[in-house]
Amino acid sequence: MSMPKEEGLDHSLAFLKEGYEFILHRRKSFQSNVFETTLLGKKAICLGGKEGAELFYDTDKFIRAGAAPNRLVKTLFGEGGVQTLDGEQHRKRKAMFMSIMTKTQLQQLDQLLETEWEKASEQWEKNDQITLYKESQKILMKAACDWAGVPLDDEEKRTDQMRCLFESPASLGLAHWKGRTSRSDAEDWIAELVEQVRNGDLHATKEGALRVFSEHRDSDGKLLPQRIVAVEVLNILRPIVAISIYIAFAALALHQFPQESERLKKGDGSIRRFVQEVRRFYPFFPATVAKVKQDFEWKGYQFKEGTMTLLDLYGNNHDPNLWEQPDLFRPDRFLDWKESPFDFIPQGGGVFDMGHRCAGEWVTIQVMEVSIDFLVNRLQYTVPKQDYSYSYSSMPSMPKSQIILADVRKQN
Ligand code: HEM
Ligand code: MYR
């Protein structure tokens, strides 16, 4: 049986134009959770729905080595990182990441973050207004470096480099090239620190990512090459700074849905459910990508070895078959959510240890909780008129104004 197929030479431009909605639009028009198209000149299969996600995370069927487009590897991921590994190598590397995600370590990050929010808000009292997206990046970068045991040499430069890594993968021209240079500069910076840790010139905290990753032994029993450690340390710093996008969207939600914000103030709404709904509702990571490991058949359709395959992350969070009125912002939907690793997948699905589900999902949830609590219960501010709109084609998306807050004061 042949798979529903989008005719035409190449649909990369439509992907850039329709962005987050590209796959969902076609799932709707084909009335199918699987279809074939052509992206970047190559045949691509798109999967969606719970069943599609379940299939995508079957490691006997899909692999990651050589799957991600070069522009993603050269900016966001880095070469040789955990995202590109399979099998035993992946399991061992992923365990290295998960080993630093302990309760005590997460609590420590919490505290570092609180301190940075406090310090920043004292500064903000002196300004008429601030841009939350930018300001939260500084907070996150300082807390992330402290947590990882990375001495921050030039705050502004390094924070900007992290931002370029996650803003540039899908952009064109100069912005994209800035992402590539940011990657090589940032890797040089961290690789140098790895050398210092290894020869004893830098005493980095025992539990922090810099030291743990520098001392980690891979499946062959050897230390990782310096460059790979740098890639993996950046896999901690960069995404923590990227939480600034969720913080901007959370602030937008507080403003757009004042009844929800009131509930959080009164303590009769749960911050956890609010965070989950922000992660479900707003666009962030559009899709994730793998490659067919070997020929197989599913529902009568042929999957050929090597075919690029995308999983519709945004689409599953907005799939009308999985969510009631998916386009309404309603945190209480999580009251009776029957937890599944395949429907609510803003940061990937499946399991953490064997699969590629985001290693930082708990960090993200916690950082968002601390930040939203600070915005709601510790600060007061006004929200001047600005362009809150966000696009479904720029990836990653964010409110155009980057969320301007005025007259920021600490609550008495
Ligand atoms: C993987 C999203 C924050 C570390 C992923 C994946 C997605 C994702 C979609 C890939 C899932 C897949 O391919 O199956 C996000 C979003 C974040 C975020 C939207 C919000 C800012 C974080 C944080 C960390 C982190 C804070 C670390 C502290 C990682 C790592 C992987 C990953 C190491 C690779 C996992 C693997 O390949 O096994 N993330 N992430 N992420 N994320 Fe995140
Ligand atoms: C991270 O830094 O890992 C966290 C999130 C970054 C999101 C950046 C999304 C960019 C869009 C990439 C297009 C992928 C299409 C397969």
Short mmCIF file of C-alpha atoms and ligand atoms in Angstrom, two decimals:
data_model
loop_
_atom_site.label_atom_id
_atom_site.label_comp_id
_atom_site.label_asym_id
_atom_site.label_seq_id
_atom_site.Cartn_x
_atom_site.Cartn_y
_atom_site.Cartn_z
CA MET A 1 0.00 0.00 0.00
CA SER A 2 1.41 3.43 -0.74
CA MET A 3 1.57 6.15 1.90
CA PRO A 4 -0.39 9.41 1.44
CA LYS A 5 2.10 11.54 -0.46
CA GLU A 6 2.48 15.24 -1.07
CA GLU A 7 3.25 15.68 -4.77
CA GLY A 8 5.74 18.25 -6.06
CA LEU A 9 9.49 18.63 -6.14
CA ASP A 10 10.34 20.00 -2.73
CA HIS A 11 8.36 21.49 0.19
CA SER A 12 11.12 23.07 2.26
CA LEU A 13 9.76 26.54 1.52
CA ALA A 14 6.27 25.53 2.64
CA PHE A 15 7.86 24.11 5.81
CA LEU A 16 9.53 27.45 6.50
CA LYS A 17 6.32 29.32 5.70
CA GLU A 18 3.83 27.15 7.58
CA GLY A 19 6.36 26.40 10.29
CA TYR A 20 4.83 24.76 13.34
CA GLU A 21 1.63 23.95 11.47
CA PHE A 22 3.21 22.34 8.40
CA ILE A 23 2.80 18.75 9.54
CA LEU A 24 -0.57 19.18 11.31
CA HIS A 25 -2.09 20.88 8.24
CA ARG A 26 -1.15 17.88 6.12
CA ARG A 27 -2.20 15.34 8.76
CA LYS A 28 -5.61 17.00 8.66
CA SER A 29 -5.90 17.20 4.90
CA PHE A 30 -4.68 13.62 4.35
CA GLN A 31 -6.71 12.47 7.38
CA SER A 32 -3.66 10.45 8.26
CA ASN A 33 -1.02 10.37 10.98
CA VAL A 34 1.59 9.36 8.46
CA PHE A 35 2.42 10.88 5.10
CA GLU A 36 5.35 11.39 2.77
CA THR A 37 6.76 14.68 1.51
CA THR A 38 10.08 16.07 0.25
CA LEU A 39 12.23 18.30 2.46
CA LEU A 40 15.73 19.64 1.79
CA GLY A 41 15.67 17.69 -1.46
CA LYS A 42 15.11 14.38 0.32
CA LYS A 43 12.14 12.10 0.84
CA ALA A 44 10.74 12.66 4.34
CA ILE A 45 8.11 10.77 6.28
CA CYS A 46 6.08 12.75 8.83
CA LEU A 47 4.49 11.05 11.81
CA GLY A 48 1.92 12.28 14.29
CA GLY A 49 -0.65 11.10 16.81
CA LYS A 50 -0.03 8.84 19.77
CA GLU A 51 0.58 5.86 17.52
CA GLY A 52 3.01 7.82 15.36
CA ALA A 53 4.98 8.94 18.42
CA GLU A 54 5.07 5.42 19.79
CA LEU A 55 6.48 4.14 16.50
CA PHE A 56 9.04 6.97 16.28
CA TYR A 57 10.47 6.11 19.70
CA ASP A 58 10.90 2.41 18.90
CA THR A 59 14.69 2.18 18.82
CA ASP A 60 14.56 -1.00 16.73
CA LYS A 61 12.95 1.02 13.97
CA PHE A 62 14.59 4.46 14.08
CA ILE A 63 18.10 5.78 14.67
CA ARG A 64 19.57 9.26 15.12
CA ALA A 65 23.08 8.97 13.64
CA GLY A 66 23.18 11.07 10.49
CA ALA A 67 19.50 12.00 10.83
CA ALA A 68 19.56 15.68 11.76
CA PRO A 69 20.05 18.23 8.96
CA ASN A 70 23.52 19.75 8.95
CA ARG A 71 22.25 23.25 9.80
CA LEU A 72 20.82 21.89 13.05
CA VAL A 73 24.01 20.00 13.98
CA LYS A 74 26.23 23.00 13.19
CA THR A 75 24.25 25.32 15.44
CA LEU A 76 21.90 23.81 18.02
CA PHE A 77 23.28 20.30 18.60
CA GLY A 78 27.02 20.26 17.94
CA GLU A 79 28.87 17.28 16.50
CA GLY A 80 29.14 14.04 18.42
CA GLY A 81 26.62 14.98 21.10
CA VAL A 82 24.03 12.74 22.77
CA GLN A 83 21.33 13.72 20.25
CA THR A 84 23.25 11.94 17.47
CA LEU A 85 24.01 8.66 19.27
CA ASP A 86 22.26 5.30 19.21
CA GLY A 87 22.18 2.04 21.15
CA GLU A 88 24.65 1.37 23.94
CA GLN A 89 26.64 4.54 23.25
CA HIS A 90 23.51 6.62 23.63
CA ARG A 91 22.40 4.81 26.78
CA LYS A 92 25.74 5.42 28.49
CA ARG A 93 25.90 9.09 27.45
CA LYS A 94 22.30 9.71 28.43
CA ALA A 95 22.99 8.16 31.85
CA MET A 96 25.74 10.77 32.26
CA PHE A 97 23.15 13.52 31.74
CA MET A 98 20.54 11.94 33.97
CA SER A 99 23.13 11.43 36.76
CA ILE A 100 23.20 15.19 37.39
CA MET A 101 19.41 15.51 37.47
CA THR A 102 19.08 14.41 41.12
CA LYS A 103 16.66 16.00 43.56
CA THR A 104 19.48 17.66 45.50
CA GLN A 105 21.05 19.02 42.34
CA LEU A 106 17.72 20.37 41.12
CA GLN A 107 17.13 22.05 44.48
CA GLN A 108 20.51 23.67 44.19
CA LEU A 109 19.61 25.07 40.79
CA ASP A 110 16.39 26.37 42.33
CA GLN A 111 18.30 28.33 44.91
CA LEU A 112 20.81 29.73 42.44
CA LEU A 113 17.95 30.87 40.29
CA GLU A 114 16.07 32.52 43.15
CA THR A 115 19.20 34.47 44.05
CA GLU A 116 19.64 35.66 40.47
CA TRP A 117 15.96 36.73 40.19
CA GLU A 118 16.37 38.68 43.44
CA LYS A 119 19.53 40.43 42.28
CA ALA A 120 18.12 41.24 38.86
CA SER A 121 14.87 42.64 40.23
CA GLU A 122 16.79 45.04 42.45
CA GLN A 123 18.41 46.42 39.30
CA TRP A 124 15.10 46.59 37.46
CA GLU A 125 13.65 48.89 40.13
CA LYS A 126 16.07 51.49 38.81
CA ASN A 127 14.78 51.24 35.22
CA ASP A 128 11.54 52.45 33.65
CA GLN A 129 11.12 49.22 31.79
CA ILE A 130 12.83 45.96 30.98
CA THR A 131 12.64 43.33 28.24
CA LEU A 132 11.85 40.08 29.99
CA TYR A 133 13.19 37.76 27.27
CA LYS A 134 16.64 39.38 27.40
CA GLU A 135 16.74 39.88 31.16
CA SER A 136 15.74 36.32 31.93
CA GLN A 137 18.53 35.09 29.66
CA LYS A 138 21.10 36.81 31.87
CA ILE A 139 19.52 35.29 34.97
CA LEU A 140 19.42 31.83 33.43
CA MET A 141 22.97 31.97 32.10
CA LYS A 142 24.41 32.98 35.47
CA ALA A 143 22.46 30.31 37.33
CA ALA A 144 23.29 27.67 34.69
CA CYS A 145 27.04 28.41 34.77
CA ASP A 146 27.11 28.38 38.57
CA TRP A 147 25.20 25.11 38.59
CA ALA A 148 27.47 23.51 36.00
CA GLY A 149 30.66 24.78 37.68
CA VAL A 150 31.57 26.91 34.67
CA PRO A 151 33.35 30.22 35.44
CA LEU A 152 31.58 32.87 33.38
CA ASP A 153 34.27 35.06 31.80
CA ASP A 154 32.21 37.53 29.79
CA GLU A 155 28.53 37.41 30.72
CA GLU A 156 27.17 39.41 27.84
CA LYS A 157 29.19 37.72 25.14
CA ARG A 158 28.52 34.19 26.37
CA THR A 159 24.81 34.72 26.95
CA ASP A 160 24.53 36.09 23.44
CA GLN A 161 26.34 33.06 22.06
CA MET A 162 23.86 30.70 23.77
CA ARG A 163 20.98 32.71 22.32
CA CYS A 164 22.45 32.50 18.81
CA LEU A 165 22.74 28.71 19.12
CA PHE A 166 19.01 28.22 19.65
CA GLU A 167 17.74 31.15 17.56
CA SER A 168 19.71 30.26 14.42
CA PRO A 169 19.02 26.66 13.29
CA ALA A 170 16.10 27.51 11.02
CA SER A 171 17.10 31.06 10.13
CA LEU A 172 18.68 32.18 6.88
CA GLY A 173 21.67 34.30 5.95
CA LEU A 174 23.70 36.17 8.52
CA ALA A 175 21.65 35.07 11.54
CA HIS A 176 22.33 31.45 10.68
CA TRP A 177 26.06 32.04 10.21
CA LYS A 178 26.21 33.85 13.52
CA GLY A 179 24.86 30.64 15.04
CA ARG A 180 27.69 28.64 13.49
CA THR A 181 30.42 31.00 14.71
CA SER A 182 28.81 31.12 18.14
CA ARG A 183 29.06 27.35 18.26
CA SER A 184 32.75 27.18 17.44
CA ASP A 185 33.59 30.04 19.84
CA ALA A 186 31.55 28.57 22.67
CA GLU A 187 33.03 25.10 22.13
CA ASP A 188 36.57 26.59 22.22
CA TRP A 189 35.71 28.32 25.48
CA ILE A 190 34.40 25.18 27.21
CA ALA A 191 37.06 22.85 25.73
CA GLU A 192 39.72 25.05 27.32
CA LEU A 193 37.98 24.73 30.70
CA VAL A 194 37.81 20.95 30.31
CA GLU A 195 41.57 20.90 29.84
CA GLN A 196 42.02 23.00 32.97
CA VAL A 197 39.76 20.69 34.99
CA ARG A 198 41.65 17.64 33.78
CA ASN A 199 45.10 19.00 34.55
CA GLY A 200 44.00 20.36 37.92
CA ASP A 201 44.22 24.09 37.10
CA LEU A 202 40.52 24.62 37.62
CA HIS A 203 38.72 23.18 40.59
CA ALA A 204 35.14 22.85 39.35
CA THR A 205 32.42 21.71 41.80
CA LYS A 206 32.24 17.93 42.09
CA GLU A 207 28.57 17.61 41.16
CA GLY A 208 28.50 20.18 38.35
CA ALA A 209 28.25 19.19 34.70
CA LEU A 210 31.71 20.52 33.79
CA ARG A 211 33.50 18.23 36.25
CA VAL A 212 31.14 15.24 35.90
CA PHE A 213 31.32 15.28 32.11
CA SER A 214 35.11 15.89 32.09
CA GLU A 215 35.58 12.78 34.25
CA HIS A 216 32.95 10.64 32.53
CA ARG A 217 34.09 7.44 30.82
CA ASP A 218 32.25 6.39 27.68
CA SER A 219 31.19 2.87 26.71
CA ASP A 220 34.78 2.10 25.66
CA GLY A 221 36.06 3.04 29.13
CA LYS A 222 37.92 6.12 27.87
CA LEU A 223 37.51 9.78 28.79
CA LEU A 224 35.56 11.73 26.19
CA PRO A 225 37.50 13.97 23.77
CA GLN A 226 37.61 17.57 25.06
CA ARG A 227 35.49 18.78 22.16
CA ILE A 228 32.72 16.29 22.93
CA VAL A 229 32.68 17.29 26.61
CA ALA A 230 32.32 20.88 25.42
CA VAL A 231 29.38 19.90 23.19
CA GLU A 232 27.70 18.15 26.13
CA VAL A 233 28.31 20.97 28.63
CA LEU A 234 26.75 23.30 26.07
CA ASN A 235 23.83 20.84 25.97
CA ILE A 236 23.23 21.98 29.55
CA LEU A 237 23.97 25.72 29.34
CA ARG A 238 22.26 26.48 26.00
CA PRO A 239 18.86 24.91 26.73
CA ILE A 240 18.70 26.43 30.21
CA VAL A 241 19.09 29.85 28.56
CA ALA A 242 16.44 28.80 26.01
CA ILE A 243 13.91 28.53 28.84
CA SER A 244 13.76 32.34 28.42
CA ILE A 245 11.38 31.63 25.52
CA TYR A 246 9.00 29.77 27.80
CA ILE A 247 9.34 32.51 30.43
CA ALA A 248 8.33 35.10 27.82
CA PHE A 249 5.36 32.95 26.79
CA ALA A 250 4.41 32.37 30.44
CA ALA A 251 4.40 36.14 31.04
CA LEU A 252 2.27 36.53 27.94
CA ALA A 253 -0.17 33.93 29.26
CA LEU A 254 -0.36 35.73 32.62
CA HIS A 255 -1.27 38.87 30.71
CA GLN A 256 -3.60 37.30 28.13
CA PHE A 257 -5.47 35.13 30.61
CA PRO A 258 -5.78 37.35 33.70
CA GLN A 259 -8.26 34.97 35.36
CA GLU A 260 -5.52 32.32 35.44
CA SER A 261 -3.04 34.80 36.83
CA GLU A 262 -5.54 35.78 39.57
CA ARG A 263 -5.95 32.13 40.49
CA LEU A 264 -2.20 31.73 40.87
CA LYS A 265 -2.08 34.83 43.07
CA LYS A 266 -4.83 33.52 45.31
CA GLY A 267 -3.22 30.11 45.40
CA ASP A 268 -6.28 28.33 44.03
CA GLY A 269 -4.65 27.43 40.73
CA SER A 270 -1.65 25.23 40.46
CA ILE A 271 1.60 26.59 39.05
CA ARG A 272 2.44 23.08 37.79
CA ARG A 273 -0.71 22.90 35.67
CA PHE A 274 -0.11 26.42 34.38
CA VAL A 275 3.45 25.46 33.37
CA GLN A 276 2.22 22.31 31.63
CA GLU A 277 -0.35 24.29 29.69
CA VAL A 278 2.26 26.89 28.62
CA ARG A 279 4.44 24.03 27.36
CA ARG A 280 1.49 22.48 25.51
CA PHE A 281 -0.09 25.61 24.13
CA TYR A 282 2.74 27.78 22.79
CA PRO A 283 4.98 26.80 19.87
CA PHE A 284 8.59 25.97 20.66
CA PHE A 285 10.28 22.90 19.19
CA PRO A 286 8.31 22.08 16.00
CA ALA A 287 9.41 18.53 15.25
CA THR A 288 12.20 16.11 15.98
CA VAL A 289 13.99 14.01 13.43
CA ALA A 290 15.29 10.43 13.03
CA LYS A 291 16.13 7.95 10.25
CA VAL A 292 14.62 4.54 9.45
CA LYS A 293 17.06 1.94 10.85
CA GLN A 294 16.12 -0.88 8.47
CA ASP A 295 13.24 -1.64 6.12
CA PHE A 296 9.97 -2.39 7.93
CA GLU A 297 6.24 -2.35 7.35
CA TRP A 298 3.70 -0.52 9.52
CA LYS A 299 -0.03 -0.50 8.87
CA GLY A 300 0.69 -1.81 5.41
CA TYR A 301 3.07 1.07 4.61
CA GLN A 302 6.69 0.51 3.67
CA PHE A 303 9.41 2.37 5.60
CA LYS A 304 12.70 2.18 3.69
CA GLU A 305 16.07 2.13 5.46
CA GLY A 306 17.65 5.59 5.72
CA THR A 307 14.46 7.62 5.16
CA MET A 308 14.38 10.88 7.12
CA THR A 309 11.40 10.87 9.51
CA LEU A 310 9.92 13.77 11.45
CA LEU A 311 7.75 13.53 14.55
CA ASP A 312 5.17 16.31 14.94
CA LEU A 313 5.81 17.64 18.46
CA TYR A 314 3.79 20.83 18.14
CA GLY A 315 1.04 19.01 16.27
CA ASN A 316 0.57 16.35 18.93
CA ASN A 317 0.14 19.06 21.54
CA HIS A 318 -2.62 20.54 19.38
CA ASP A 319 -4.16 17.36 18.02
CA PRO A 320 -7.96 17.53 18.34
CA ASN A 321 -8.03 13.74 18.69
CA LEU A 322 -5.83 13.96 21.79
CA TRP A 323 -6.99 17.22 23.42
CA GLU A 324 -10.42 18.71 23.90
CA GLN A 325 -10.50 22.16 22.31
CA PRO A 326 -6.71 22.17 21.85
CA ASP A 327 -6.62 25.84 20.91
CA LEU A 328 -7.96 27.02 24.26
CA PHE A 329 -5.52 27.87 27.06
CA ARG A 330 -6.91 25.85 29.95
CA PRO A 331 -4.44 24.65 32.63
CA ASP A 332 -7.17 22.63 34.35
CA ARG A 333 -7.16 20.18 31.45
CA PHE A 334 -4.18 18.63 33.25
CA LEU A 335 -6.42 17.78 36.24
CA ASP A 336 -7.70 14.72 34.46
CA TRP A 337 -4.91 14.14 31.97
CA LYS A 338 -4.22 10.43 31.66
CA GLU A 339 -0.46 10.62 31.60
CA SER A 340 1.04 9.19 28.44
CA PRO A 341 4.60 9.52 27.12
CA PHE A 342 3.25 10.00 23.58
CA ASP A 343 0.59 12.75 23.53
CA PHE A 344 2.03 15.67 25.53
CA ILE A 345 5.45 15.95 23.92
CA PRO A 346 6.79 19.54 23.84
CA GLN A 347 10.22 18.17 24.76
CA GLY A 348 9.98 14.85 22.98
CA GLY A 349 8.24 11.64 23.99
CA GLY A 350 9.03 8.11 25.11
CA VAL A 351 11.40 7.43 27.97
CA PHE A 352 14.45 9.31 29.21
CA ASP A 353 17.03 6.54 29.56
CA MET A 354 16.69 4.47 26.39
CA GLY A 355 15.11 7.09 24.16
CA HIS A 356 15.92 10.68 23.26
CA ARG A 357 13.29 12.39 25.40
CA CYS A 358 14.69 15.71 26.65
CA ALA A 359 17.16 15.24 29.51
CA GLY A 360 16.20 18.64 30.87
CA GLU A 361 12.44 18.32 31.11
CA TRP A 362 12.43 18.37 34.93
CA VAL A 363 14.87 21.28 34.94
CA THR A 364 12.61 23.15 32.53
CA ILE A 365 9.47 22.58 34.59
CA GLN A 366 11.20 23.60 37.78
CA VAL A 367 12.87 26.68 36.33
CA MET A 368 9.51 27.77 34.93
CA GLU A 369 7.79 27.23 38.27
CA VAL A 370 10.34 29.31 40.16
CA SER A 371 10.24 32.04 37.52
CA ILE A 372 6.45 32.23 37.27
CA ASP A 373 6.12 32.25 41.04
CA PHE A 374 8.56 35.16 41.12
CA LEU A 375 6.62 37.08 38.46
CA VAL A 376 3.25 36.47 40.12
CA ASN A 377 4.00 36.57 43.82
CA ARG A 378 7.18 38.53 44.32
CA LEU A 379 7.06 41.28 41.71
CA GLN A 380 4.59 43.91 40.67
CA TYR A 381 4.75 45.51 37.25
CA THR A 382 2.67 47.05 34.53
CA VAL A 383 2.49 45.78 30.98
CA PRO A 384 2.71 48.63 28.46
CA LYS A 385 1.09 48.41 25.04
CA GLN A 386 3.29 46.29 22.76
CA ASP A 387 3.12 43.75 19.95
CA TYR A 388 2.37 40.47 21.73
CA SER A 389 1.77 38.56 18.53
CA TYR A 390 3.94 35.60 17.70
CA SER A 391 4.48 33.90 14.40
CA TYR A 392 3.93 30.26 13.51
CA SER A 393 6.62 30.42 10.90
CA SER A 394 9.63 31.77 12.77
CA MET A 395 11.25 28.89 14.61
CA PRO A 396 11.75 29.22 17.50
CA SER A 397 8.82 31.59 17.90
CA MET A 398 8.33 34.17 20.63
CA PRO A 399 6.20 37.24 21.33
CA LYS A 400 7.39 39.96 18.93
CA SER A 401 7.93 42.55 21.66
CA GLN A 402 9.91 40.01 23.72
CA ILE A 403 7.67 41.08 26.63
CA ILE A 404 8.28 44.54 27.96
CA LEU A 405 7.49 45.08 31.64
CA ALA A 406 7.36 48.58 33.14
CA ASP A 407 7.63 49.96 36.69
CA VAL A 408 8.93 46.70 38.03
CA ARG A 409 8.94 46.67 41.84
CA LYS A 410 9.25 44.05 44.52
CA GLN A 411 5.92 43.29 46.21
CA ASN A 412 5.70 44.46 49.80
C1 HEM B 1 16.49 16.80 23.83
C2 HEM B 1 13.14 20.30 23.83
C3 HEM B 1 15.22 22.29 27.70
C4 HEM B 1 18.76 18.99 27.49
C5 HEM B 1 15.37 17.55 23.55
C6 HEM B 1 14.44 17.25 22.49
C7 HEM B 1 13.52 18.24 22.49
C8 HEM B 1 13.84 19.15 23.55
C9 HEM B 1 12.34 18.37 21.55
C10 HEM B 1 14.56 16.11 21.50
C11 HEM B 1 13.64 14.96 21.75
C12 HEM B 1 13.80 13.91 20.71
O1 HEM B 1 14.54 14.10 19.74
O2 HEM B 1 13.19 12.85 20.80
C13 HEM B 1 13.47 21.18 24.84
C14 HEM B 1 12.77 22.41 25.09
C15 HEM B 1 13.36 22.97 26.17
C16 HEM B 1 14.43 22.10 26.60
C17 HEM B 1 11.59 22.97 24.31
C18 HEM B 1 12.99 24.28 26.80
C19 HEM B 1 13.84 25.23 26.90
C20 HEM B 1 16.30 21.50 28.05
C21 HEM B 1 17.13 21.70 29.20
C22 HEM B 1 18.15 20.79 29.12
C23 HEM B 1 17.94 20.01 27.94
C24 HEM B 1 16.88 22.77 30.25
C25 HEM B 1 19.30 20.56 30.05
C26 HEM B 1 19.44 21.10 31.25
C27 HEM B 1 18.46 18.15 26.45
C28 HEM B 1 19.33 17.06 26.02
C29 HEM B 1 18.67 16.42 24.97
C30 HEM B 1 17.42 17.14 24.77
C31 HEM B 1 20.68 16.69 26.61
C32 HEM B 1 19.15 15.21 24.16
C33 HEM B 1 18.55 13.94 24.72
C34 HEM B 1 18.88 12.72 23.93
O3 HEM B 1 19.25 12.82 22.76
O4 HEM B 1 18.79 11.62 24.49
N1 HEM B 1 14.98 18.70 24.20
N2 HEM B 1 14.46 21.03 25.75
N3 HEM B 1 16.81 20.46 27.31
N4 HEM B 1 17.33 18.17 25.67
FE1 HEM B 1 15.86 19.53 25.79
C1 MYR B 2 17.62 23.55 23.23
O1 MYR B 2 18.44 24.49 23.24
O2 MYR B 2 17.94 22.37 23.04
C2 MYR B 2 16.21 23.88 23.56
C3 MYR B 2 15.30 24.36 22.56
C4 MYR B 2 15.77 25.01 21.30
C5 MYR B 2 14.66 25.06 20.28
C6 MYR B 2 15.03 25.54 18.96
C7 MYR B 2 14.01 25.20 17.92
C8 MYR B 2 14.52 25.53 16.56
C9 MYR B 2 13.80 24.96 15.40
C10 MYR B 2 14.48 23.78 14.79
C11 MYR B 2 13.75 23.15 13.63
C12 MYR B 2 13.80 21.64 13.70
C13 MYR B 2 13.10 20.96 12.56
C14 MYR B 2 13.34 19.49 12.52
#
